[in-house]
C-alpha positions as CSV (number, residue, x, y, z in Angstrom):
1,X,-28.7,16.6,-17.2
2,X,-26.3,18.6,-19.4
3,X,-25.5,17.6,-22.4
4,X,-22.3,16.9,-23.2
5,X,-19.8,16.6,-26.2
6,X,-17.0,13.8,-25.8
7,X,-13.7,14.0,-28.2
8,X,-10.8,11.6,-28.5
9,X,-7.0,13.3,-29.5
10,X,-3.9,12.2,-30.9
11,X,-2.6,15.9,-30.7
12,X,-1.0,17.6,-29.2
13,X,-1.1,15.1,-26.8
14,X,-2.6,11.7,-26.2
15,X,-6.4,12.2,-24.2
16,X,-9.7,13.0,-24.2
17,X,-11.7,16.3,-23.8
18,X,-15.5,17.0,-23.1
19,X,-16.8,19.5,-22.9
20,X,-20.9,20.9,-22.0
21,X,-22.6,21.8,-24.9
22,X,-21.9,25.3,-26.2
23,X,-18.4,24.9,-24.7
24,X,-17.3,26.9,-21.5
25,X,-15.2,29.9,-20.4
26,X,-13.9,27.6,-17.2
27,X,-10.9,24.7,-18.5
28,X,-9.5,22.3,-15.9
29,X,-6.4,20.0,-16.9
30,X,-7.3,16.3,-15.1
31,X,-4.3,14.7,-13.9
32,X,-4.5,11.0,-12.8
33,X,-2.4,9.5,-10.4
34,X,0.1,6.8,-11.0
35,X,-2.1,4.7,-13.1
36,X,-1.4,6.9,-16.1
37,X,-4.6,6.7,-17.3
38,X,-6.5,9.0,-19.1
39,X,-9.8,9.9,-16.9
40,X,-12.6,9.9,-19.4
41,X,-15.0,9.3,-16.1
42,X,-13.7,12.3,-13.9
43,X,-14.0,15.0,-17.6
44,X,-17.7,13.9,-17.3
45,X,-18.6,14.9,-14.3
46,X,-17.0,18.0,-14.6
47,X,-18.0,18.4,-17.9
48,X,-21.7,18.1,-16.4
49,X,-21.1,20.9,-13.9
50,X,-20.6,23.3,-17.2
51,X,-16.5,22.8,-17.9
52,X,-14.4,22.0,-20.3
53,X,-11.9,18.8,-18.8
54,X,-9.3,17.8,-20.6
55,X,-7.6,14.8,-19.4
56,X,-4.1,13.7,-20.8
57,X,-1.8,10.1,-20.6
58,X,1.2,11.9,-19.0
59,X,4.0,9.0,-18.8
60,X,3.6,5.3,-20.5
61,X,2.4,6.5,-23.9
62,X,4.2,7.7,-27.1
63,X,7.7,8.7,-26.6
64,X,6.9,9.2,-22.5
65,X,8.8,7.4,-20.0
66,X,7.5,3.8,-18.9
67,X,7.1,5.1,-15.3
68,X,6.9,8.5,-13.4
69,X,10.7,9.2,-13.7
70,X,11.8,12.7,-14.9
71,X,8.4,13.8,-16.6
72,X,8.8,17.5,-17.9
73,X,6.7,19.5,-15.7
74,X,6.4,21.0,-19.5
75,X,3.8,18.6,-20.6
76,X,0.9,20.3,-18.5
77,X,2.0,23.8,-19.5
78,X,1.4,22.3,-23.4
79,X,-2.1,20.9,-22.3
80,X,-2.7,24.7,-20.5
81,X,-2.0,26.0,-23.6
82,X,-4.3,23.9,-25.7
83,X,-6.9,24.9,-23.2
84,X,-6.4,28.4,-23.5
85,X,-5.8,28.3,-27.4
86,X,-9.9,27.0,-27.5
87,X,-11.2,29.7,-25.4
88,X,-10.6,28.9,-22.0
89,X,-10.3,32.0,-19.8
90,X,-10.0,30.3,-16.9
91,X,-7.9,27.5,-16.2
92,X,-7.7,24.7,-13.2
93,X,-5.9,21.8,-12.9
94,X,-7.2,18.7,-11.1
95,X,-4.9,16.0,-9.9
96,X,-4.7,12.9,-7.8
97,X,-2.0,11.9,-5.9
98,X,0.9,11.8,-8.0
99,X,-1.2,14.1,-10.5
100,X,-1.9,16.1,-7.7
101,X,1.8,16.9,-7.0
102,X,2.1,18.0,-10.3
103,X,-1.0,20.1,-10.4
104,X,0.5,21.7,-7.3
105,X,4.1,22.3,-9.2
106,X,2.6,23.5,-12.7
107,X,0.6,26.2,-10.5
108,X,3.8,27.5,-8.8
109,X,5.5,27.7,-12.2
110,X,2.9,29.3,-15.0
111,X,1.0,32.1,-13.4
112,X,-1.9,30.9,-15.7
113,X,-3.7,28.3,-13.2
114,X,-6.1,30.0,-11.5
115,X,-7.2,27.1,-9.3
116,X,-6.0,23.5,-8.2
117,X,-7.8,20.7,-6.6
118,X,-5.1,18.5,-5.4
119,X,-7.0,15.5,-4.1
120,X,-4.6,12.9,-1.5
121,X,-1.6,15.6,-2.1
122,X,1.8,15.7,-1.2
123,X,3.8,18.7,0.3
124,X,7.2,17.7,-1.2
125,X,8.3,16.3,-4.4
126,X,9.2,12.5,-4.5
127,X,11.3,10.4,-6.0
128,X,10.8,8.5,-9.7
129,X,7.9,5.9,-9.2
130,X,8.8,3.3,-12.0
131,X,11.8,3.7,-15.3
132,X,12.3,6.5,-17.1
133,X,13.1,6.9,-20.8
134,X,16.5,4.9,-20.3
135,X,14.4,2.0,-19.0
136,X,16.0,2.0,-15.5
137,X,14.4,2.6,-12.3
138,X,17.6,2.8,-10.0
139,X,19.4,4.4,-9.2
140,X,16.6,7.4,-8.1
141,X,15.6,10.3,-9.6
142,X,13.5,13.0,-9.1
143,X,9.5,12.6,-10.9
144,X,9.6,15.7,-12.4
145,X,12.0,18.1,-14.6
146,X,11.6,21.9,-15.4
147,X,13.4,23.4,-18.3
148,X,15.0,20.2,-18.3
149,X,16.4,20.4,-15.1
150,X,15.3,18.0,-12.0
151,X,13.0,19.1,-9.6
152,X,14.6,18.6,-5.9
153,X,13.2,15.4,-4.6
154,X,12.7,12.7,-1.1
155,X,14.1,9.6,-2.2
156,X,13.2,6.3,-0.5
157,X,14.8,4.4,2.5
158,X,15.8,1.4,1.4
159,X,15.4,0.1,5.1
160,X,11.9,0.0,4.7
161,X,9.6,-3.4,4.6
162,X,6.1,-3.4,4.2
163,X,4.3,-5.1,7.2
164,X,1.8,-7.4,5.4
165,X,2.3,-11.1,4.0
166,X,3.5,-12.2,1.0
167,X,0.8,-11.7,-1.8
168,X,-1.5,-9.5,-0.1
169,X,-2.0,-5.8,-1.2
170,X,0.9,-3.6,0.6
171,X,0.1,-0.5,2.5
172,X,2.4,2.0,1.3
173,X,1.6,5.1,3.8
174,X,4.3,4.1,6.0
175,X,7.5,3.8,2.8
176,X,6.8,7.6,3.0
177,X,6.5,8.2,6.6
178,X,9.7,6.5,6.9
179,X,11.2,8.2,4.2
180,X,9.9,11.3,5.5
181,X,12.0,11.2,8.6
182,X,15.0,9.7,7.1
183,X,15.5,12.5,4.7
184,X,14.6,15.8,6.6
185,X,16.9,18.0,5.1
186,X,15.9,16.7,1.3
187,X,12.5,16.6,2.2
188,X,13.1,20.9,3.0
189,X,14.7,21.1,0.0
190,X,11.7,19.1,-2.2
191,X,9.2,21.0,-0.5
192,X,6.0,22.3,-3.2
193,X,6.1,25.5,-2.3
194,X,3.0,26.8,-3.1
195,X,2.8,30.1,-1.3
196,X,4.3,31.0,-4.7
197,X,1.0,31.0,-6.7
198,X,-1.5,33.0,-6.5
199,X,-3.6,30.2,-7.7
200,X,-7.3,29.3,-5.5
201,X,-6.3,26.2,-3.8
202,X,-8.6,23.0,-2.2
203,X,-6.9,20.4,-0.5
204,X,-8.8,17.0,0.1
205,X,-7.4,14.3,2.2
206,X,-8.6,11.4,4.0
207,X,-7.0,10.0,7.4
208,X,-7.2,6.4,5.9
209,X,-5.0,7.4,3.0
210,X,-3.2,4.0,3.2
211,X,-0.9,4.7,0.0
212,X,0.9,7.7,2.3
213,X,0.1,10.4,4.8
214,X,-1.9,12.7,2.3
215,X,-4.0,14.4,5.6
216,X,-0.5,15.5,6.6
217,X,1.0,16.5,3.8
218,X,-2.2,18.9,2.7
219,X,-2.2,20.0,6.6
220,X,1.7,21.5,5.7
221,X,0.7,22.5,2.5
222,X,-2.5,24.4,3.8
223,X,-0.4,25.9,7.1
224,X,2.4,26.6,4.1
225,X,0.1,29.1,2.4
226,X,-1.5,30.6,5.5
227,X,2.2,31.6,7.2
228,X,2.9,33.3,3.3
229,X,-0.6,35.5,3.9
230,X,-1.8,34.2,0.6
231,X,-5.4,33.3,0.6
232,X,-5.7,30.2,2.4
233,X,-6.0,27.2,1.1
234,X,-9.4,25.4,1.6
235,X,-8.9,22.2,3.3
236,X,-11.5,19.2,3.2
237,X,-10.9,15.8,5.1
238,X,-12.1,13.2,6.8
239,X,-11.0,10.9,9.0
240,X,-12.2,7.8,7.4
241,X,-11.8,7.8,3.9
242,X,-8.8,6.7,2.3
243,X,-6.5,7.5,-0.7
244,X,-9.2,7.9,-3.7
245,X,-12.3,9.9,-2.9
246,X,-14.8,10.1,-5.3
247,X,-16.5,13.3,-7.0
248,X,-20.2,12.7,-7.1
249,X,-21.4,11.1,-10.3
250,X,-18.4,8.6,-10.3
251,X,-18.9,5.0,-9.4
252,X,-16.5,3.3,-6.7
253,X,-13.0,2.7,-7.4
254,X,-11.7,0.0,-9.2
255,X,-10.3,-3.1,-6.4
256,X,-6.8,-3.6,-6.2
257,X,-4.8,-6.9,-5.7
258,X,-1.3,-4.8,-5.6
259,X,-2.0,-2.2,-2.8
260,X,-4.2,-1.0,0.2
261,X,-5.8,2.1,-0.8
262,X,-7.7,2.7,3.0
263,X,-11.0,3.6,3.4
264,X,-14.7,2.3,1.7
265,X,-16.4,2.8,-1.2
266,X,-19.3,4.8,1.0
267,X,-16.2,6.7,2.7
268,X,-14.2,8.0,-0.1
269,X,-18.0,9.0,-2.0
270,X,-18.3,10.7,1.4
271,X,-15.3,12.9,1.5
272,X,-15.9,13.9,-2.5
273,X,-19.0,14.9,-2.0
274,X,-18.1,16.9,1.1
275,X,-15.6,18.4,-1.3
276,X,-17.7,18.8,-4.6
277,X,-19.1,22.6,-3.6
278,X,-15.9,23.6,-3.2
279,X,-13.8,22.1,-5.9
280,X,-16.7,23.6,-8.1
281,X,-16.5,26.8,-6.5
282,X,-12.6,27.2,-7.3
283,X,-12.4,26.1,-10.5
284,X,-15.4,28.5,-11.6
285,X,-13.6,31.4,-9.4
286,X,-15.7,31.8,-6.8
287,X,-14.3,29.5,-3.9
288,X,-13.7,33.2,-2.0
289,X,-16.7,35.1,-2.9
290,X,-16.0,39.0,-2.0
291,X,-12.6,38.3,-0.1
């Protein structure tokens, strides 16, 4: 196994990178999803495969807003930047979910990213999950700015109810569905629109995404890029696994009392390892060989 070298940092931002031994040309920003946390387990394995991850706390640290509420697309330019300032000549970005959407927005705005795994994406922007710096959560704003403007968004219907009991773990795939629908003409104008970067793309998506319709939105995402004639966009799924696959080398994840995630534990190690040659492959550069 390759050895690897593990660092904590304060600056410029709150996170962890780790890197192989020796270092590496190849540097890939990992974006959790709305946990927030930092994703020491995810640099590993990447680390392992002969990158240098760098994983940051991107809203509920230090001067950040509590929730995902108005977060400056700018913070993952500054963590590009600290990438490329230690010799990364390459540079991915890896995101989940909500990390995902920003992975796909940082790649349409700094011509840098040369690849992004978005794993359970979106294909528009969505409203503010949680308070922002003011402390309030309502009334809704967009999740992300850019040069301190808000990013067009899909706000919520308020109409919506989830279906299970009181107390049990809520399915949130169909808040977004219905939100979806209700707000067609915000959802064109939110749309990622990532036939704007030139950046090597892999989509991974499973149809028991129970936290919202990530098959569909990286099924637009990847028909998106085709219809622009950019390179397509690889596209991994499977119908069974749910909102967190799992790259090979990381144990299940964590149980949740608050929401239903979909999918297994053997399901979502499935679909990640179904993924893992590919996601390699892109972030390295060579997802296209010769095209």
């Amino acid at each position: 196994m390759m050895e690897i070298i593990e660092r904590t940092l304060s600056e410029p931002c709150e996170g962890v990178l780790v890197e192989p031994e020796g270092g590496s040309a190849v540097g890939v920003l990992v974006l959790a999803g709305s946990s927030g946390r930092i994703d020491t387990d995810r640099c590993r394995v990447l680390a392992r495969a002969g990158m240098t991850a760098l994983s940051i706390r991107w809203f509920g640290g230090e001067r950040q807003p509590e929730g995902i509420c108005e977060i400056p697309l700018e913070t993952f330019v500054e963590a590009i930047d600290f990438l490329k300032a230690r010799g990364s000549g390459r540079v991915g970005v890896l995101g989940l979910s909500k990390g995902a959407e920003a992975a796909l927005l940082v790649a349409v705005r700094d011509p840098r990213v040369d690849a992004v795994v978005a794993l359970s994406p979106t294909s528009v922007v969505w409203a503010n999950v949680g308070p922002g710096t003011d402390g309030a959560a309502y009334p809704y704003r967009s999740s992300w700015t850019w040069k301190g403007e808000p990013v067009p968004f899909v706000p919520y219907d308020e109409h919506w109810t989830p279906q299970e009991p009181e107390g049990a773990p809520i399915a949130c795939r169909t808040l977004y569905e219905q939100s979806w629908q209700a707000f067609t003409e915000a959802a064109q104008k939110a749309a990622i629109p990532i036939e704007r970067s030139a950046a090597e793309i892999v989509l991974v998506a499973g149809g028991d995404d129970q936290m919202w319709p990530s098959l569909e939105f990286a099924q637009e995402l990847a028909a998106r890029r085709a219809l622009a004639g950019q390179r397509p966009a690889r596209l991994v799924t499977s119908s069974d696994a749910g909102h967190r696959p799992r790259l090979p080398g990381e144990g299940p994840a964590r149980h949740s009392g608050q929401f239903r995630y979909g999918g297994t534990a053997e399901t979502d190690a499935a679909l990640g390892a179904r993924a893992w040659s590919d996601i390699v492959a892109a972030l390295r550069g060579d997802l296209h060989g010769g095209d």
